[in-house]
PDB file of C-alpha atoms in Angstrom:
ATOM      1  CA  UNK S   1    -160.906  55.481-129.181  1.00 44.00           C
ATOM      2  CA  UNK S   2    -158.533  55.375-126.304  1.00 55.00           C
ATOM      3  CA  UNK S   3    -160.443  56.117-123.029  1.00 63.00           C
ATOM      4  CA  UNK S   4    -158.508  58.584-120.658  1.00 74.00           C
ATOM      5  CA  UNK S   5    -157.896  57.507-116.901  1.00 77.00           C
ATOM      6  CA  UNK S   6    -158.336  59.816-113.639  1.00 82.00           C
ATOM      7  CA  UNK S   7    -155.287  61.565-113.962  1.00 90.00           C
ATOM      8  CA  UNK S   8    -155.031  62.074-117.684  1.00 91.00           C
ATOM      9  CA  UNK S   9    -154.112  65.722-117.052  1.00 91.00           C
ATOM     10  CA  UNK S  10    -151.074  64.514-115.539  1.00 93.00           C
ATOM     11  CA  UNK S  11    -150.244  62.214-117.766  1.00 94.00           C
ATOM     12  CA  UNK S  12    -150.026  64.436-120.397  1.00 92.00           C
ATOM     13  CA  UNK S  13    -147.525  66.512-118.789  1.00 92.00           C
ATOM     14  CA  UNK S  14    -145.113  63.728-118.200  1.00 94.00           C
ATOM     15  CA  UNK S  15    -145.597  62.998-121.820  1.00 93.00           C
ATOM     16  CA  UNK S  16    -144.334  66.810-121.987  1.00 91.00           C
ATOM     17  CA  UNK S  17    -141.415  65.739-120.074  1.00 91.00           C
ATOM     18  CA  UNK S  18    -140.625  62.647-122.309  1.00 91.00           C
ATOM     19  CA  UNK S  19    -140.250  64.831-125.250  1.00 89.00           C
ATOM     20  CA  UNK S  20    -138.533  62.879-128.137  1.00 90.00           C
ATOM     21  CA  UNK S  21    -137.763  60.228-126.039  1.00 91.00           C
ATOM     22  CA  UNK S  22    -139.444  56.840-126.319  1.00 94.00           C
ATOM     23  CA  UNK S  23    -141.086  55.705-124.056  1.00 96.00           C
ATOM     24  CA  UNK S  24    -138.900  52.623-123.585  1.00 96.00           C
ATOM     25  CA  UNK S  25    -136.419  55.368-123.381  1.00 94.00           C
ATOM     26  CA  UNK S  26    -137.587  57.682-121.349  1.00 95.00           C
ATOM     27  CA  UNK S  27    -138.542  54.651-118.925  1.00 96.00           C
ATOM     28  CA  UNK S  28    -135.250  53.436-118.560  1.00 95.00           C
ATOM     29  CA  UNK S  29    -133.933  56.777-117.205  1.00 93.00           C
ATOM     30  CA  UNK S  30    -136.249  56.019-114.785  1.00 94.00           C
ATOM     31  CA  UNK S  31    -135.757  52.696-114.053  1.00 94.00           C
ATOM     32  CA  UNK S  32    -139.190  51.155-114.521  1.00 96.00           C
ATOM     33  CA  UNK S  33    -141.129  49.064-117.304  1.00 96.00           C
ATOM     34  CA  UNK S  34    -142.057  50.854-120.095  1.00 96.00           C
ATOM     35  CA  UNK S  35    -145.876  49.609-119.432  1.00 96.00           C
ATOM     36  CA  UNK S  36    -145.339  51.985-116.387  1.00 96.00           C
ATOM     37  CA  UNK S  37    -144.712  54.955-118.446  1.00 96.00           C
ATOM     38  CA  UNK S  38    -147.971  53.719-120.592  1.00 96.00           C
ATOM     39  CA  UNK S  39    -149.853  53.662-117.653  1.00 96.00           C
ATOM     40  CA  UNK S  40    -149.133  56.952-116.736  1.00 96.00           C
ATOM     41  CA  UNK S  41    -149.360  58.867-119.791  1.00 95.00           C
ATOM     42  CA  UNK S  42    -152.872  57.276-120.501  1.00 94.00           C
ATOM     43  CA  UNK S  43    -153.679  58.442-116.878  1.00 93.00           C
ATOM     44  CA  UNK S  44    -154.457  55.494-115.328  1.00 94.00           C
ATOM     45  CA  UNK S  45    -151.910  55.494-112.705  1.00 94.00           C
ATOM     46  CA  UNK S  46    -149.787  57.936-111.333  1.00 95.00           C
ATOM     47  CA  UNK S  47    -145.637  57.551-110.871  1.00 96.00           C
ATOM     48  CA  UNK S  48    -144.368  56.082-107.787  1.00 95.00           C
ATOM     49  CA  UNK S  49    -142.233  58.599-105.152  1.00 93.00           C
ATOM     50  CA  UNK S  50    -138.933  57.177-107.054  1.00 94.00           C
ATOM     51  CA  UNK S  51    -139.852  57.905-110.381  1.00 95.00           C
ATOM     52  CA  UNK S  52    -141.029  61.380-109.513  1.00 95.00           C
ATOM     53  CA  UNK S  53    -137.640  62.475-107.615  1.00 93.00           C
ATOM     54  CA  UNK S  54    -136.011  60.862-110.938  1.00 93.00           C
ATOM     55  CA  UNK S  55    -137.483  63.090-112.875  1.00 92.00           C
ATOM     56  CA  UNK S  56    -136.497  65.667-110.569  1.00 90.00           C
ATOM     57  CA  UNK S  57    -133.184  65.078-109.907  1.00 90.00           C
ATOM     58  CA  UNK S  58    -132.363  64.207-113.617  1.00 87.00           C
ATOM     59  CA  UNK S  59    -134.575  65.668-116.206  1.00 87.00           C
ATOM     60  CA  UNK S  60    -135.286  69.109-114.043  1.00 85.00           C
ATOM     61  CA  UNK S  61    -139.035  68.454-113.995  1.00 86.00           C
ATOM     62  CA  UNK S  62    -140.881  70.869-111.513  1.00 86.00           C
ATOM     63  CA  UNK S  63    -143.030  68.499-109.872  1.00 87.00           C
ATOM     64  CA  UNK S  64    -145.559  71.038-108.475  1.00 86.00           C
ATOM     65  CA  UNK S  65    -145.990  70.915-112.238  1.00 85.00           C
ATOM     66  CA  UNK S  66    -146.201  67.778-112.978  1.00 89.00           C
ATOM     67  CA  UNK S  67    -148.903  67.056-110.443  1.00 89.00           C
ATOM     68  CA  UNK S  68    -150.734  69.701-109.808  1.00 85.00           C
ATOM     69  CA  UNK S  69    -150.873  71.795-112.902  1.00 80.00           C
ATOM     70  CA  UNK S  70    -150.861  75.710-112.401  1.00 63.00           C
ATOM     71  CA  UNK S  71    -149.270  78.309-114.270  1.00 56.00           C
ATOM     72  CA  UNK S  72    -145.198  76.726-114.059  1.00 56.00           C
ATOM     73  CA  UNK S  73    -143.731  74.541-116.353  1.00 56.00           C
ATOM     74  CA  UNK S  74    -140.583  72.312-116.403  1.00 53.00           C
ATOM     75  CA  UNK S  75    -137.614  72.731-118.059  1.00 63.00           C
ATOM     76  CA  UNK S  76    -134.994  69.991-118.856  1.00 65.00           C
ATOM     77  CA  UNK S  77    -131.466  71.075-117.408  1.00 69.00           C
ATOM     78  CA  UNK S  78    -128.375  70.715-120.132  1.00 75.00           C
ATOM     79  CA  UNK S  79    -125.697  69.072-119.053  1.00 79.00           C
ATOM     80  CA  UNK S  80    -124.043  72.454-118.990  1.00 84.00           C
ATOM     81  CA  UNK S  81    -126.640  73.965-116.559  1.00 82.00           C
ATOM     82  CA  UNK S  82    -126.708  70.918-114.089  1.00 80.00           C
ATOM     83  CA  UNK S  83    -122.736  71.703-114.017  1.00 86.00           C
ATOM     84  CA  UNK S  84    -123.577  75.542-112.902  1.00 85.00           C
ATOM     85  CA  UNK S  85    -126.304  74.406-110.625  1.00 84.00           C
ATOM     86  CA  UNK S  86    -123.809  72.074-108.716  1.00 85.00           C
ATOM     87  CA  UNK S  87    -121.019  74.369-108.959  1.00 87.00           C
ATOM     88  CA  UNK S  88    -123.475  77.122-107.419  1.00 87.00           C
ATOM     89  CA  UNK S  89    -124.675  74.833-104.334  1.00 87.00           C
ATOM     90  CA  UNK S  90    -121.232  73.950-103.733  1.00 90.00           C
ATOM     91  CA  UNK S  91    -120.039  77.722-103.508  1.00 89.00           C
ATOM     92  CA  UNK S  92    -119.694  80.177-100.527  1.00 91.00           C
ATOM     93  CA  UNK S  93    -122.297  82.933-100.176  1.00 89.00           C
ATOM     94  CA  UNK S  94    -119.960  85.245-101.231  1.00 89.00           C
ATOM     95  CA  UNK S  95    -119.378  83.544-104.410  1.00 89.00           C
ATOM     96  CA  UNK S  96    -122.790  82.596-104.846  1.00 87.00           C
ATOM     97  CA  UNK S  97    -123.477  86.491-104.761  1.00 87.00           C
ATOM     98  CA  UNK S  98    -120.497  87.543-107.062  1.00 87.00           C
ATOM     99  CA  UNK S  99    -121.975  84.730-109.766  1.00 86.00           C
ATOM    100  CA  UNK S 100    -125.377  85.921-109.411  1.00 84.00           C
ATOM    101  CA  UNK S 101    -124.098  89.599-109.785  1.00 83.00           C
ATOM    102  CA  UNK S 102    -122.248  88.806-113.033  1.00 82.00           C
ATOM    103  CA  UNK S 103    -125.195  86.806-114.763  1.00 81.00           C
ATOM    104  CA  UNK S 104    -127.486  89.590-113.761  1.00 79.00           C
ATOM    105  CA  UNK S 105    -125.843  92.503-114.850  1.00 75.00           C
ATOM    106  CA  UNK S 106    -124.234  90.992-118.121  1.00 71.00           C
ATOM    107  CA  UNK S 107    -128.179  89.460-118.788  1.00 62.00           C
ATOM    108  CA  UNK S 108    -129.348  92.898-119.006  1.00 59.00           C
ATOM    109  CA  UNK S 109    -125.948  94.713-120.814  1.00 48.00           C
ATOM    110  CA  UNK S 110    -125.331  96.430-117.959  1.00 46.00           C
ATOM    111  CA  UNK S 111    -122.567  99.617-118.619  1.00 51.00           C
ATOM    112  CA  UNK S 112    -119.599  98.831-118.033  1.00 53.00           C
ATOM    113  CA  UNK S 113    -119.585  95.074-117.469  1.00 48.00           C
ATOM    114  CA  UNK S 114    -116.819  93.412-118.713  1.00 52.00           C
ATOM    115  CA  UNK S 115    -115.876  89.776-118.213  1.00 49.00           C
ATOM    116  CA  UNK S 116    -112.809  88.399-119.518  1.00 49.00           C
ATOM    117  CA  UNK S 117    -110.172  85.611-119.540  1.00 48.00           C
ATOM    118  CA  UNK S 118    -111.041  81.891-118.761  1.00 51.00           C
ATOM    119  CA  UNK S 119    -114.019  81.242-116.585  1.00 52.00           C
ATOM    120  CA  UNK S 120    -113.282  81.749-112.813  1.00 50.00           C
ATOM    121  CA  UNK S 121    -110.255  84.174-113.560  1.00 49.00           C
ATOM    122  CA  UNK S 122    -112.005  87.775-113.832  1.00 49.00           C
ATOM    123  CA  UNK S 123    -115.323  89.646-113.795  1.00 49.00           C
ATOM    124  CA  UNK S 124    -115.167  93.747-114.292  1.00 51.00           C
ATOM    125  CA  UNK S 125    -118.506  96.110-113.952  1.00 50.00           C
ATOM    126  CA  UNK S 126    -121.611  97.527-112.988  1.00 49.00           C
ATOM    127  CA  UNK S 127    -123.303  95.521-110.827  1.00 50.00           C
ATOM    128  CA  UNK S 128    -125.485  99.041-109.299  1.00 54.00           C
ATOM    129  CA  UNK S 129    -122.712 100.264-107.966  1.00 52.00           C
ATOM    130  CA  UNK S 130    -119.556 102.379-109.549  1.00 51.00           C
ATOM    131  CA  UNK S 131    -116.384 100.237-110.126  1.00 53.00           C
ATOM    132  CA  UNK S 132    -117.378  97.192-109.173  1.00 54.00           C
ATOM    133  CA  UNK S 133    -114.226  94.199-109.617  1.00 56.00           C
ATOM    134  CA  UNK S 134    -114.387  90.725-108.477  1.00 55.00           C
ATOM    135  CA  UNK S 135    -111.505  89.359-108.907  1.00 55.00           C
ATOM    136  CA  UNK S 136    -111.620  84.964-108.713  1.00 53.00           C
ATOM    137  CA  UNK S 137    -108.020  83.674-108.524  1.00 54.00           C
ATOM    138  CA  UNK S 138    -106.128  84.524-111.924  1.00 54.00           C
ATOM    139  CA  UNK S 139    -103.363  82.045-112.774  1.00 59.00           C
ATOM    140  CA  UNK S 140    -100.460  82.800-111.207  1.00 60.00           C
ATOM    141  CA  UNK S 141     -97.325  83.741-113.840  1.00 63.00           C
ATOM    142  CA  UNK S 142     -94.929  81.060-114.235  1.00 65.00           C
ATOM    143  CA  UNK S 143     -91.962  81.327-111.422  1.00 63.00           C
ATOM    144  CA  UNK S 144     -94.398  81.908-108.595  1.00 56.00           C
ATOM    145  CA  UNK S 145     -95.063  85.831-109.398  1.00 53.00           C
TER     146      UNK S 145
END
């Protein structure tokens, strides 16, 4: 029988994290020893401050989570969603606003919304308000048009 440590609790929510991964895996995302990953998941220790903004940074882990329990759980960004989260950090409120708009309205099939062309070229709709455009920089036609 495998006796749990002080901060089994947490353990098992990093185990959460790990999903499929091994733990030799999942520990050398991290960058520690896999007996550290042991060590936590048993509960017997607790991650360092680099391990934790690892999991963060990388994996998406709410930490508040991780530590403390509570009601939240974490969710493991796609490669696809870390790309929108950067792109949306590195935008200009305005943009920020516009992207935010167009997510919300087309989420709930909104009337009217209509987006269209490649990404970044045009969004159409109802975003509460009567003809609403944003329009994003559409490729220019060839010969400078």
């Amino acid at each position: 029988m495998t006796q749990e440590g002080p901060y089994a609790e947490v353990g098992r929510r990093i185990q959460g994290l790990r999903g499929k991964l091994t733990q030799a895996e999942f520990a050398a995302r991290l960058g520690v020893d896999r007996k550290s990953v042991t060590g936590w998941e048993t509960g017997k220790r607790l991650p360092d401050g680099s391990s934790l903004l690892v999991m963060r940074r990388d994996m998406g882990a709410d930490l508040n989570y991780i530590l403390g329990g509570g009601e939240g759980e974490f969710r493991v960004l796609s490669s696809e969603e870390r790309t929108m989260v950067d792109f949306y950090r590195d935008a200009s409120p305005a943009v920020r606003k516009a992207a935010l708009g167009a997510l919300l309205s087309a989420g709930h099939a909104a009337p009217g919304v209509v987006i269209h062309g490649k990404v970044g070229q045009s969004i159409a709709g109802n975003a509460e308000q009567s003809n609403f455009t944003i329009d994003m920089g559409k490729q220019r036609k060839p010969g400078g048009e």
